[in-house]
């Protein structure tokens, strides 16, 4: 079993829909990172969080440390949101980063 | 606007040749990572440095790969000799260690093709 699991693996939705991507982990962590990789290959950091909730524009990230679960939400989704979204956790023992496999999101106009 | 730079952006080489990839981390960042991304494996951590010292290179095939930070503004990843299975995108990222982890800023990547 992978230490970081993302779901779904693939998600196709219509423009305007509310999107949720989930990340569950099995190790003790000090923080969790959400990143976005566009079809062109560039990787961008979206959020780093260790508790509660963060919001940036139409993106919202939440984390529940007790349940070892984080979600990334996109409100009013747009085709330009189409990308792979990756969850990564920092192990609290050594700050090593463990990556999820990513969720491929396609937003259709 | 500060960013991580990587050179070259694309490299095509023949099997057996030496490949050197370079990364300039964001000024002031004290941690540098090298990742490899393939379709099959996703993102794999190859090595990371803190304050120029290698902390973990267990993800790197030691017989052919080497990673160094000759100074705070330059990190290098070398493959010698290169093999077709090394074909991948190699990302460098830098970060500033905070208490609970650190934001990583990724470079644009070097797309390596070994024929």
Short mmCIF file of C-alpha atoms in Angstrom, two decimals, chain A residues 30-33 35 37 40-48 50 54 86 90 94-97 99, chain B residues 33 35 37 43-45 48 50 56 58 91 97-108 111:
data_model
loop_
_atom_site.label_atom_id
_atom_site.label_comp_id
_atom_site.label_asym_id
_atom_site.label_seq_id
_atom_site.Cartn_x
_atom_site.Cartn_y
_atom_site.Cartn_z
CA UNK A 30 4.68 17.74 9.48
CA UNK A 31 3.08 19.34 6.43
CA UNK A 32 1.33 18.57 3.16
CA UNK A 33 1.96 20.11 -0.21
CA UNK A 35 1.21 21.03 -6.55
CA UNK A 37 1.64 20.22 -13.23
CA UNK A 40 3.48 21.65 -20.76
CA UNK A 41 5.29 20.01 -17.85
CA UNK A 42 5.90 22.92 -15.47
CA UNK A 43 5.29 22.24 -11.78
CA UNK A 44 3.81 24.92 -9.57
CA UNK A 45 3.36 24.87 -5.82
CA UNK A 46 -0.25 25.62 -4.87
CA UNK A 47 -0.40 25.21 -1.10
CA UNK A 48 1.63 24.01 1.81
CA UNK A 50 -0.15 21.66 8.24
CA UNK A 54 -6.09 27.72 2.92
CA UNK A 86 -0.14 16.17 -6.97
CA UNK A 90 6.59 15.83 4.54
CA UNK A 94 13.07 13.55 8.51
CA UNK A 95 11.21 16.07 6.32
CA UNK A 96 11.47 13.66 3.40
CA UNK A 97 8.79 14.34 0.83
CA UNK A 99 4.60 11.97 -3.44
CA UNK B 33 16.25 18.69 -4.83
CA UNK B 35 13.73 14.73 -9.30
CA UNK B 37 9.82 12.15 -13.94
CA UNK B 43 8.11 11.86 -9.85
CA UNK B 44 11.07 10.21 -8.13
CA UNK B 45 13.41 11.94 -5.73
CA UNK B 48 18.63 16.48 -2.05
CA UNK B 50 20.78 21.20 2.50
CA UNK B 56 19.87 11.86 0.80
CA UNK B 58 19.39 6.94 -1.98
CA UNK B 91 13.47 18.64 -12.36
CA UNK B 97 13.56 25.10 5.30
CA UNK B 98 10.82 26.23 7.66
CA UNK B 99 9.66 24.64 10.87
CA UNK B 100 7.01 22.37 9.40
CA UNK B 101 8.38 21.75 5.94
CA UNK B 102 9.26 23.97 3.07
CA UNK B 103 7.74 25.25 -0.11
CA UNK B 104 9.53 23.84 -3.09
CA UNK B 105 9.95 25.90 -6.20
CA UNK B 106 10.46 23.90 -9.32
CA UNK B 107 12.60 24.67 -12.31
CA UNK B 108 11.24 24.13 -15.83
CA UNK B 111 14.02 16.83 -21.02
#
